[in-house]
XYZ file of C-alpha atoms in Angstrom:
89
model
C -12.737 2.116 -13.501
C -10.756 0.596 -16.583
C -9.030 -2.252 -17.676
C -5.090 -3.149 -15.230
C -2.509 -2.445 -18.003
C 0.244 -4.610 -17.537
C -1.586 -8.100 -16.269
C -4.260 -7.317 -19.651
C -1.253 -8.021 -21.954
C -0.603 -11.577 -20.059
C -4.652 -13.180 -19.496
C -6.269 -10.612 -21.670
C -8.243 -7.202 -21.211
C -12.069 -8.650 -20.487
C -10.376 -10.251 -17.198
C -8.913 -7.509 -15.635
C -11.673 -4.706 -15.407
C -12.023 -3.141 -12.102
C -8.791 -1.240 -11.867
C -9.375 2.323 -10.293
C -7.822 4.665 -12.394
C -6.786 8.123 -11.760
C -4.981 10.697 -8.951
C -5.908 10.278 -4.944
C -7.075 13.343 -3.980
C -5.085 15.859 -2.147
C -6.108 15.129 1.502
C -5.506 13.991 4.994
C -5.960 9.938 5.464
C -5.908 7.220 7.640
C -4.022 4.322 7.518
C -4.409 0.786 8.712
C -2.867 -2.518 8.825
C -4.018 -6.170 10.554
C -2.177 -9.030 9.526
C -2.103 -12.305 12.495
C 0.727 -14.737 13.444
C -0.891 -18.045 12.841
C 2.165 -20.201 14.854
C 1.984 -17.581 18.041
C -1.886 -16.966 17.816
C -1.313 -13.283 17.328
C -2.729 -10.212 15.454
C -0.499 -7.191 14.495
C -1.738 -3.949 13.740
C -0.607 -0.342 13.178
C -2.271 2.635 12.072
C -1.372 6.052 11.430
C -2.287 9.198 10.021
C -1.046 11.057 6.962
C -1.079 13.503 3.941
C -1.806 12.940 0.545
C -0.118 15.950 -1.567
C -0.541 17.656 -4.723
C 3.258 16.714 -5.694
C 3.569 16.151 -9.451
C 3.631 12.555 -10.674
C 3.962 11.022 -13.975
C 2.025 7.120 -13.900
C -0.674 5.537 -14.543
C -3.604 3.449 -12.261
C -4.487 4.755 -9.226
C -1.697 6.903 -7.656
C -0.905 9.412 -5.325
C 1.754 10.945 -3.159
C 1.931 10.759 0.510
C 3.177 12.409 3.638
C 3.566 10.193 6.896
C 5.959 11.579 9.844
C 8.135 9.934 10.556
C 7.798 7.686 7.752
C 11.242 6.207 7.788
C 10.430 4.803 11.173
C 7.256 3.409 10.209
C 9.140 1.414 7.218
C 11.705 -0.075 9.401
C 9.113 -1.509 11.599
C 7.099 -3.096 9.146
C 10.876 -4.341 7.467
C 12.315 -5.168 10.680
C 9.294 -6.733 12.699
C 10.136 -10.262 13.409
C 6.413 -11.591 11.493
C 8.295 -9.636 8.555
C 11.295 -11.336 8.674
C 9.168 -14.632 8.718
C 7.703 -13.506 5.548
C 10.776 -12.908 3.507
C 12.527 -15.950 4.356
């Protein structure tokens, strides 16, 4: 745990403590996502499974690499789901 870098230099260091710092280990992980459509009465969800690799990274915070297949698919459905689009606009 240390301090988030960029928001410290805006509302100061003793408010932003709790930032986890450091590489994700290499592993498999799940994924999951719930968000609801207030106006239809609906909840959206998708989950999926993936890879966190070793690849090399240069950053800072909490970071890691990941390997989802098909991943390009996955983005266009989150970018191109209509409760998406609702967002954005």
């Amino acid at each position: 745990m240390d301090y988030q870098e960029i928001i410290a230099g805006t509302v100061g260091k003793e408010y932003t403590y709790g930032t986890v710092v450091g590489r994700v280990k290499a592993a498999p992980f799940t994924y999951l996502r719930v968000s609801t459509d207030d106006a239809s009465g609906r909840i959206r969800a998708y989950v999926g499974e993936g890879e966190l690799t070793k690849d090399p990274l240069s950053t800072f915070g909490g970071y890691g690499v990941v390997e989802i297949k098909n991943f390009q698919t996955l983005l266009h459905y989150i970018c191109g789901s209509e409760l998406w689009q609702k967002l954005i606009l």
